[in-house]
JSON list of C-alpha atoms in Angstrom, two decimals:
[
{"chain": "A", "resi": 539, "resn": "MET", "atom": "CA", "xyz": [203.32, 193.21, 36.46]},
{"chain": "A", "resi": 540, "resn": "LYS", "atom": "CA", "xyz": [201.18, 194.59, 39.31]},
{"chain": "A", "resi": 541, "resn": "ASN", "atom": "CA", "xyz": [200.41, 191.05, 40.54]},
{"chain": "A", "resi": 542, "resn": "ARG", "atom": "CA", "xyz": [204.12, 190.17, 40.59]},
{"chain": "A", "resi": 543, "resn": "PHE", "atom": "CA", "xyz": [204.89, 193.28, 42.64]},
{"chain": "A", "resi": 544, "resn": "VAL", "atom": "CA", "xyz": [202.13, 192.44, 45.18]},
{"chain": "A", "resi": 545, "resn": "THR", "atom": "CA", "xyz": [203.36, 188.84, 45.35]},
{"chain": "A", "resi": 546, "resn": "LEU", "atom": "CA", "xyz": [206.94, 190.01, 45.95]},
{"chain": "A", "resi": 547, "resn": "ILE", "atom": "CA", "xyz": [205.86, 192.38, 48.75]},
{"chain": "A", "resi": 548, "resn": "LEU", "atom": "CA", "xyz": [203.81, 189.58, 50.34]},
{"chain": "A", "resi": 549, "resn": "LEU", "atom": "CA", "xyz": [206.75, 187.14, 50.20]},
{"chain": "A", "resi": 550, "resn": "VAL", "atom": "CA", "xyz": [209.14, 189.66, 51.72]},
{"chain": "A", "resi": 551, "resn": "THR", "atom": "CA", "xyz": [206.67, 190.50, 54.52]},
{"chain": "A", "resi": 552, "resn": "VAL", "atom": "CA", "xyz": [205.97, 186.83, 55.35]},
{"chain": "A", "resi": 553, "resn": "GLY", "atom": "CA", "xyz": [209.68, 185.96, 55.18]},
{"chain": "A", "resi": 554, "resn": "ALA", "atom": "CA", "xyz": [210.57, 188.78, 57.55]},
{"chain": "A", "resi": 555, "resn": "SER", "atom": "CA", "xyz": [207.92, 187.71, 60.04]},
{"chain": "A", "resi": 556, "resn": "LEU", "atom": "CA", "xyz": [209.28, 184.14, 60.03]},
{"chain": "A", "resi": 557, "resn": "SER", "atom": "CA", "xyz": [212.93, 185.09, 60.51]},
{"chain": "A", "resi": 558, "resn": "PRO", "atom": "CA", "xyz": [214.38, 183.87, 63.80]},
{"chain": "A", "resi": 559, "resn": "ALA", "atom": "CA", "xyz": [214.99, 187.27, 65.42]},
{"chain": "A", "resi": 560, "resn": "ALA", "atom": "CA", "xyz": [215.71, 187.07, 69.13]},
{"chain": "A", "resi": 561, "resn": "ALA", "atom": "CA", "xyz": [213.20, 188.71, 71.45]},
{"chain": "A", "resi": 562, "resn": "LYS", "atom": "CA", "xyz": [214.31, 192.03, 72.91]},
{"chain": "A", "resi": 563, "resn": "ILE", "atom": "CA", "xyz": [213.40, 191.69, 76.57]},
{"chain": "A", "resi": 564, "resn": "ALA", "atom": "CA", "xyz": [215.41, 194.03, 78.80]},
{"chain": "A", "resi": 565, "resn": "VAL", "atom": "CA", "xyz": [217.75, 197.01, 78.89]},
{"chain": "A", "resi": 566, "resn": "VAL", "atom": "CA", "xyz": [220.97, 197.52, 80.87]},
{"chain": "A", "resi": 567, "resn": "THR", "atom": "CA", "xyz": [220.60, 200.69, 82.96]},
{"chain": "A", "resi": 568, "resn": "LYS", "atom": "CA", "xyz": [223.77, 200.69, 85.04]},
{"chain": "A", "resi": 569, "resn": "VAL", "atom": "CA", "xyz": [227.24, 199.16, 84.88]},
{"chain": "A", "resi": 570, "resn": "LYS", "atom": "CA", "xyz": [230.06, 199.49, 87.43]},
{"chain": "A", "resi": 571, "resn": "GLY", "atom": "CA", "xyz": [233.42, 197.74, 87.32]},
{"chain": "A", "resi": 572, "resn": "LEU", "atom": "CA", "xyz": [233.96, 194.73, 85.06]},
{"chain": "A", "resi": 573, "resn": "VAL", "atom": "CA", "xyz": [230.74, 193.42, 83.51]},
{"chain": "A", "resi": 574, "resn": "GLU", "atom": "CA", "xyz": [230.70, 191.37, 80.31]},
{"chain": "A", "resi": 575, "resn": "MET", "atom": "CA", "xyz": [228.03, 190.02, 77.98]},
{"chain": "A", "resi": 576, "resn": "GLU", "atom": "CA", "xyz": [227.96, 187.11, 75.55]},
{"chain": "A", "resi": 577, "resn": "ARG", "atom": "CA", "xyz": [225.32, 186.79, 72.83]},
{"chain": "A", "resi": 578, "resn": "GLY", "atom": "CA", "xyz": [225.22, 183.34, 71.26]},
{"chain": "A", "resi": 579, "resn": "THR", "atom": "CA", "xyz": [228.74, 182.02, 70.86]},
{"chain": "A", "resi": 580, "resn": "SER", "atom": "CA", "xyz": [230.33, 185.38, 70.06]},
{"chain": "A", "resi": 581, "resn": "GLY", "atom": "CA", "xyz": [232.51, 185.42, 73.19]},
{"chain": "A", "resi": 582, "resn": "PHE", "atom": "CA", "xyz": [232.33, 187.90, 76.04]},
{"chain": "A", "resi": 583, "resn": "ASN", "atom": "CA", "xyz": [232.50, 191.66, 75.41]},
{"chain": "A", "resi": 584, "resn": "VAL", "atom": "CA", "xyz": [232.46, 194.59, 77.85]},
{"chain": "A", "resi": 585, "resn": "LEU", "atom": "CA", "xyz": [228.86, 195.58, 78.68]},
{"chain": "A", "resi": 586, "resn": "LYS", "atom": "CA", "xyz": [227.77, 199.22, 78.59]},
{"chain": "A", "resi": 587, "resn": "PRO", "atom": "CA", "xyz": [224.61, 200.96, 79.84]},
{"chain": "A", "resi": 588, "resn": "GLY", "atom": "CA", "xyz": [221.85, 201.21, 77.25]},
{"chain": "A", "resi": 589, "resn": "VAL", "atom": "CA", "xyz": [222.45, 197.80, 75.67]},
{"chain": "A", "resi": 590, "resn": "ILE", "atom": "CA", "xyz": [219.21, 196.00, 74.79]},
{"chain": "A", "resi": 591, "resn": "LEU", "atom": "CA", "xyz": [219.29, 192.40, 76.03]},
{"chain": "A", "resi": 592, "resn": "GLU", "atom": "CA", "xyz": [217.82, 189.57, 74.01]},
{"chain": "A", "resi": 593, "resn": "ASP", "atom": "CA", "xyz": [216.57, 186.15, 74.99]},
{"chain": "A", "resi": 594, "resn": "GLY", "atom": "CA", "xyz": [219.57, 184.00, 75.96]},
{"chain": "A", "resi": 595, "resn": "ASP", "atom": "CA", "xyz": [222.16, 186.72, 76.61]},
{"chain": "A", "resi": 596, "resn": "ARG", "atom": "CA", "xyz": [224.77, 185.71, 79.22]},
{"chain": "A", "resi": 597, "resn": "LEU", "atom": "CA", "xyz": [226.11, 188.27, 81.70]},
{"chain": "A", "resi": 598, "resn": "ARG", "atom": "CA", "xyz": [229.02, 187.93, 84.09]},
{"chain": "A", "resi": 599, "resn": "THR", "atom": "CA", "xyz": [230.40, 190.34, 86.64]},
{"chain": "A", "resi": 600, "resn": "GLY", "atom": "CA", "xyz": [233.96, 190.51, 87.91]},
{"chain": "A", "resi": 601, "resn": "SER", "atom": "CA", "xyz": [235.08, 190.87, 91.51]},
{"chain": "A", "resi": 602, "resn": "ASN", "atom": "CA", "xyz": [234.28, 194.59, 91.36]},
{"chain": "A", "resi": 603, "resn": "GLY", "atom": "CA", "xyz": [231.36, 194.34, 88.92]},
{"chain": "A", "resi": 604, "resn": "PHE", "atom": "CA", "xyz": [227.71, 195.31, 89.23]},
{"chain": "A", "resi": 605, "resn": "THR", "atom": "CA", "xyz": [224.92, 195.82, 86.70]},
{"chain": "A", "resi": 606, "resn": "ALA", "atom": "CA", "xyz": [221.23, 196.68, 86.76]},
{"chain": "A", "resi": 607, "resn": "VAL", "atom": "CA", "xyz": [218.81, 195.30, 84.17]},
{"chain": "A", "resi": 608, "resn": "ILE", "atom": "CA", "xyz": [215.17, 196.38, 83.65]},
{"chain": "A", "resi": 609, "resn": "TYR", "atom": "CA", "xyz": [212.66, 194.23, 81.76]},
{"chain": "A", "resi": 610, "resn": "ILE", "atom": "CA", "xyz": [210.87, 196.32, 79.15]},
{"chain": "A", "resi": 611, "resn": "ASP", "atom": "CA", "xyz": [207.33, 195.05, 79.75]},
{"chain": "A", "resi": 612, "resn": "ASP", "atom": "CA", "xyz": [206.74, 195.70, 83.46]},
{"chain": "A", "resi": 613, "resn": "LYS", "atom": "CA", "xyz": [209.94, 197.39, 84.68]},
{"chain": "A", "resi": 614, "resn": "SER", "atom": "CA", "xyz": [210.96, 194.43, 86.87]},
{"chain": "A", "resi": 615, "resn": "LEU", "atom": "CA", "xyz": [214.54, 195.01, 87.98]},
{"chain": "A", "resi": 616, "resn": "LEU", "atom": "CA", "xyz": [217.52, 192.69, 88.43]},
{"chain": "A", "resi": 617, "resn": "LYS", "atom": "CA", "xyz": [220.59, 193.96, 90.29]},
{"chain": "A", "resi": 618, "resn": "ILE", "atom": "CA", "xyz": [223.42, 191.57, 89.49]},
{"chain": "A", "resi": 619, "resn": "LYS", "atom": "CA", "xyz": [226.22, 191.75, 92.03]},
{"chain": "A", "resi": 620, "resn": "GLU", "atom": "CA", "xyz": [229.93, 190.89, 91.88]},
{"chain": "A", "resi": 621, "resn": "ASP", "atom": "CA", "xyz": [231.25, 187.46, 90.82]},
{"chain": "A", "resi": 622, "resn": "THR", "atom": "CA", "xyz": [227.96, 186.38, 89.25]},
{"chain": "A", "resi": 623, "resn": "GLU", "atom": "CA", "xyz": [227.16, 184.60, 86.00]},
{"chain": "A", "resi": 624, "resn": "ILE", "atom": "CA", "xyz": [223.60, 184.63, 84.70]},
{"chain": "A", "resi": 625, "resn": "VAL", "atom": "CA", "xyz": [221.62, 183.99, 81.52]},
{"chain": "A", "resi": 626, "resn": "ILE", "atom": "CA", "xyz": [218.71, 186.35, 80.90]},
{"chain": "A", "resi": 627, "resn": "SER", "atom": "CA", "xyz": [215.81, 184.71, 79.04]},
{"chain": "A", "resi": 628, "resn": "GLY", "atom": "CA", "xyz": [212.33, 185.76, 78.09]},
{"chain": "A", "resi": 629, "resn": "LYS", "atom": "CA", "xyz": [209.46, 184.69, 75.89]},
{"chain": "A", "resi": 630, "resn": "ARG", "atom": "CA", "xyz": [207.26, 187.52, 74.63]},
{"chain": "A", "resi": 631, "resn": "ASP", "atom": "CA", "xyz": [203.53, 187.41, 74.10]},
{"chain": "A", "resi": 632, "resn": "VAL", "atom": "CA", "xyz": [201.20, 190.28, 73.26]},
{"chain": "A", "resi": 633, "resn": "ASN", "atom": "CA", "xyz": [201.21, 192.03, 76.66]},
{"chain": "A", "resi": 634, "resn": "SER", "atom": "CA", "xyz": [204.06, 190.59, 78.69]},
{"chain": "A", "resi": 635, "resn": "ILE", "atom": "CA", "xyz": [207.32, 188.70, 78.85]},
{"chain": "A", "resi": 636, "resn": "SER", "atom": "CA", "xyz": [207.60, 185.36, 80.64]},
{"chain": "A", "resi": 637, "resn": "LYS", "atom": "CA", "xyz": [210.97, 185.92, 82.36]},
{"chain": "A", "resi": 638, "resn": "GLU", "atom": "CA", "xyz": [213.66, 183.48, 83.44]},
{"chain": "A", "resi": 639, "resn": "ALA", "atom": "CA", "xyz": [217.05, 184.18, 84.96]},
{"chain": "A", "resi": 640, "resn": "ASN", "atom": "CA", "xyz": [219.44, 181.22, 85.12]},
{"chain": "A", "resi": 641, "resn": "ILE", "atom": "CA", "xyz": [222.18, 181.90, 87.66]},
{"chain": "A", "resi": 642, "resn": "SER", "atom": "CA", "xyz": [225.10, 179.49, 87.75]},
{"chain": "A", "resi": 643, "resn": "HIS", "atom": "CA", "xyz": [226.75, 181.25, 90.73]},
{"chain": "A", "resi": 644, "resn": "GLY", "atom": "CA", "xyz": [226.71, 184.59, 92.48]},
{"chain": "A", "resi": 645, "resn": "THR", "atom": "CA", "xyz": [224.14, 187.01, 93.88]},
{"chain": "A", "resi": 646, "resn": "LEU", "atom": "CA", "xyz": [221.25, 188.97, 92.45]},
{"chain": "A", "resi": 647, "resn": "ARG", "atom": "CA", "xyz": [218.48, 191.12, 93.85]},
{"chain": "A", "resi": 648, "resn": "ALA", "atom": "CA", "xyz": [215.15, 191.06, 92.05]},
{"chain": "A", "resi": 649, "resn": "SER", "atom": "CA", "xyz": [212.42, 193.69, 92.40]},
{"chain": "A", "resi": 650, "resn": "VAL", "atom": "CA", "xyz": [209.49, 192.20, 90.58]},
{"chain": "A", "resi": 651, "resn": "GLY", "atom": "CA", "xyz": [206.06, 193.62, 89.87]},
{"chain": "A", "resi": 652, "resn": "LYS", "atom": "CA", "xyz": [202.97, 191.44, 90.22]},
{"chain": "A", "resi": 653, "resn": "GLN", "atom": "CA", "xyz": [203.26, 188.47, 87.86]},
{"chain": "A", "resi": 654, "resn": "LYS", "atom": "CA", "xyz": [201.05, 185.67, 86.66]},
{"chain": "A", "resi": 655, "resn": "LYS", "atom": "CA", "xyz": [202.08, 182.25, 87.98]},
{"chain": "A", "resi": 656, "resn": "GLY", "atom": "CA", "xyz": [205.36, 181.16, 86.45]},
{"chain": "A", "resi": 657, "resn": "GLU", "atom": "CA", "xyz": [206.03, 184.45, 84.61]},
{"chain": "A", "resi": 658, "resn": "PHE", "atom": "CA", "xyz": [209.20, 185.26, 86.59]},
{"chain": "A", "resi": 659, "resn": "VAL", "atom": "CA", "xyz": [211.50, 182.41, 87.55]},
{"chain": "A", "resi": 660, "resn": "VAL", "atom": "CA", "xyz": [215.07, 182.38, 88.87]},
{"chain": "A", "resi": 661, "resn": "LYS", "atom": "CA", "xyz": [216.86, 179.04, 88.42]},
{"chain": "A", "resi": 662, "resn": "SER", "atom": "CA", "xyz": [220.17, 177.67, 89.63]},
{"chain": "A", "resi": 663, "resn": "PRO", "atom": "CA", "xyz": [221.56, 174.14, 89.42]},
{"chain": "A", "resi": 664, "resn": "THR", "atom": "CA", "xyz": [220.10, 173.54, 92.92]},
{"chain": "A", "resi": 665, "resn": "SER", "atom": "CA", "xyz": [216.86, 175.54, 93.11]},
{"chain": "A", "resi": 666, "resn": "VAL", "atom": "CA", "xyz": [213.96, 177.27, 91.37]},
{"chain": "A", "resi": 667, "resn": "ALA", "atom": "CA", "xyz": [212.41, 180.46, 92.73]},
{"chain": "A", "resi": 668, "resn": "SER", "atom": "CA", "xyz": [208.97, 181.27, 91.30]},
{"chain": "A", "resi": 669, "resn": "VAL", "atom": "CA", "xyz": [208.21, 184.90, 91.91]},
{"chain": "A", "resi": 670, "resn": "LYS", "atom": "CA", "xyz": [204.73, 186.16, 92.65]},
{"chain": "A", "resi": 671, "resn": "GLY", "atom": "CA", "xyz": [205.58, 189.87, 92.88]},
{"chain": "A", "resi": 672, "resn": "THR", "atom": "CA", "xyz": [208.26, 190.69, 95.39]},
{"chain": "A", "resi": 673, "resn": "VAL", "atom": "CA", "xyz": [211.74, 191.89, 96.28]},
{"chain": "A", "resi": 674, "resn": "PHE", "atom": "CA", "xyz": [214.31, 189.24, 97.22]},
{"chain": "A", "resi": 675, "resn": "ASP", "atom": "CA", "xyz": [217.99, 188.32, 97.12]},
{"chain": "A", "resi": 676, "resn": "PHE", "atom": "CA", "xyz": [219.06, 185.07, 95.44]},
{"chain": "A", "resi": 677, "resn": "ILE", "atom": "CA", "xyz": [222.51, 183.76, 96.41]},
{"chain": "A", "resi": 678, "resn": "SER", "atom": "CA", "xyz": [223.76, 180.74, 94.47]},
{"chain": "A", "resi": 679, "resn": "ASP", "atom": "CA", "xyz": [226.80, 178.76, 95.63]},
{"chain": "A", "resi": 680, "resn": "PRO", "atom": "CA", "xyz": [227.55, 175.73, 93.42]},
{"chain": "A", "resi": 681, "resn": "ASP", "atom": "CA", "xyz": [229.39, 174.08, 96.34]},
{"chain": "A", "resi": 682, "resn": "GLY", "atom": "CA", "xyz": [226.91, 174.75, 99.13]},
{"chain": "A", "resi": 683, "resn": "GLY", "atom": "CA", "xyz": [223.43, 175.42, 97.73]},
{"chain": "A", "resi": 684, "resn": "ASP", "atom": "CA", "xyz": [221.20, 178.45, 97.47]},
{"chain": "A", "resi": 685, "resn": "GLN", "atom": "CA", "xyz": [219.75, 181.09, 99.77]},
{"chain": "A", "resi": 686, "resn": "ILE", "atom": "CA", "xyz": [216.68, 183.25, 99.13]},
{"chain": "A", "resi": 687, "resn": "ILE", "atom": "CA", "xyz": [216.28, 186.27, 101.38]},
{"chain": "A", "resi": 688, "resn": "GLY", "atom": "CA", "xyz": [212.70, 187.55, 101.42]},
{"chain": "A", "resi": 689, "resn": "ILE", "atom": "CA", "xyz": [212.53, 191.34, 101.50]},
{"chain": "A", "resi": 690, "resn": "GLU", "atom": "CA", "xyz": [208.90, 191.90, 100.31]},
{"chain": "A", "resi": 691, "resn": "GLY", "atom": "CA", "xyz": [206.12, 189.65, 99.07]},
{"chain": "A", "resi": 692, "resn": "ILE", "atom": "CA", "xyz": [206.34, 185.88, 98.47]},
{"chain": "A", "resi": 693, "resn": "VAL", "atom": "CA", "xyz": [208.79, 183.65, 96.60]},
{"chain": "A", "resi": 694, "resn": "ALA", "atom": "CA", "xyz": [208.07, 179.93, 96.12]},
{"chain": "A", "resi": 695, "resn": "LEU", "atom": "CA", "xyz": [211.43, 178.16, 96.58]},
{"chain": "A", "resi": 696, "resn": "THR", "atom": "CA", "xyz": [211.74, 174.66, 95.09]},
{"chain": "A", "resi": 697, "resn": "ASN", "atom": "CA", "xyz": [214.66, 172.28, 95.50]},
{"chain": "A", "resi": 698, "resn": "SER", "atom": "CA", "xyz": [215.46, 170.85, 92.07]},
{"chain": "A", "resi": 699, "resn": "LEU", "atom": "CA", "xyz": [216.59, 167.47, 93.45]},
{"chain": "A", "resi": 700, "resn": "THR", "atom": "CA", "xyz": [213.55, 166.63, 95.58]},
{"chain": "A", "resi": 701, "resn": "GLY", "atom": "CA", "xyz": [210.85, 168.90, 94.15]},
{"chain": "A", "resi": 702, "resn": "ALA", "atom": "CA", "xyz": [210.01, 170.09, 97.67]},
{"chain": "A", "resi": 703, "resn": "THR", "atom": "CA", "xyz": [208.67, 173.68, 97.82]},
{"chain": "A", "resi": 704, "resn": "ILE", "atom": "CA", "xyz": [208.36, 176.31, 100.56]},
{"chain": "A", "resi": 705, "resn": "ASP", "atom": "CA", "xyz": [207.16, 179.92, 100.47]},
{"chain": "A", "resi": 706, "resn": "ILE", "atom": "CA", "xyz": [209.65, 182.56, 101.54]},
{"chain": "A", "resi": 707, "resn": "THR", "atom": "CA", "xyz": [208.15, 185.81, 102.81]},
{"chain": "A", "resi": 708, "resn": "GLU", "atom": "CA", "xyz": [209.48, 189.07, 104.20]},
{"chain": "A", "resi": 709, "resn": "GLY", "atom": "CA", "xyz": [211.89, 188.45, 107.07]},
{"chain": "A", "resi": 710, "resn": "LEU", "atom": "CA", "xyz": [212.62, 184.82, 106.14]},
{"chain": "A", "resi": 711, "resn": "THR", "atom": "CA", "xyz": [215.65, 183.24, 104.49]},
{"chain": "A", "resi": 712, "resn": "GLY", "atom": "CA", "xyz": [215.18, 180.00, 102.58]},
{"chain": "A", "resi": 713, "resn": "PHE", "atom": "CA", "xyz": [217.95, 177.44, 102.25]},
{"chain": "A", "resi": 714, "resn": "SER", "atom": "CA", "xyz": [218.00, 174.92, 99.39]},
{"chain": "A", "resi": 715, "resn": "ASP", "atom": "CA", "xyz": [220.91, 172.50, 99.74]},
{"chain": "A", "resi": 716, "resn": "LEU", "atom": "CA", "xyz": [222.66, 170.18, 97.29]},
{"chain": "A", "resi": 717, "resn": "ASP", "atom": "CA", "xyz": [221.51, 167.14, 99.31]},
{"chain": "A", "resi": 718, "resn": "GLY", "atom": "CA", "xyz": [217.86, 168.04, 98.63]},
{"chain": "A", "resi": 719, "resn": "SER", "atom": "CA", "xyz": [217.05, 169.60, 101.99]},
{"chain": "A", "resi": 720, "resn": "LEU", "atom": "CA", "xyz": [214.91, 172.70, 102.04]},
{"chain": "A", "resi": 721, "resn": "ASN", "atom": "CA", "xyz": [214.16, 174.90, 105.06]},
{"chain": "A", "resi": 722, "resn": "SER", "atom": "CA", "xyz": [213.73, 178.47, 106.21]},
{"chain": "A", "resi": 723, "resn": "ALA", "atom": "CA", "xyz": [214.64, 180.58, 109.21]},
{"chain": "A", "resi": 724, "resn": "PRO", "atom": "CA", "xyz": [214.20, 184.20, 110.27]},
{"chain": "A", "resi": 725, "resn": "THR", "atom": "CA", "xyz": [216.64, 186.42, 108.39]},
{"chain": "A", "resi": 726, "resn": "ASP", "atom": "CA", "xyz": [219.62, 187.50, 110.44]},
{"chain": "A", "resi": 727, "resn": "PRO", "atom": "CA", "xyz": [219.82, 191.29, 109.96]}
]
């Protein structure tokens, strides 16, 4: 009888550890205006502060919407501005979360603590921004391409079509166009 009980406890513990629970990666700290979230294929629901985000959650803001999201491992912050759609992803390991934000269109500001290479990436259909610890704005326009505005630190901007990469630093704006061109210029205040 005792052996059966131990076996049952062991099976329940192993089964629970193998269940496909989504990783909890971030928390919503602020919501203004219309902001919605979709988890899986459940459809969009109104987002409220305090919601814990999981790997793969989709957020979208309306014309008056804004939300702030903080990653739970290192307090990196995303400020998602109006008319933006983004998928928040993250893979957890023991000490950190490898973060990815996939923006289909819109604007976000990221304030990111020091990261290992490839641990914080912002992707759009046109570009990939690999963050090395910085503050920057990412503006994605599906019809015109992307802009990265360097506020602090360094962001490696890669055009997805050509694979070309440039570093964007404080005071520079990077442009990644649909035709594959990639360049930078001083930021116009």
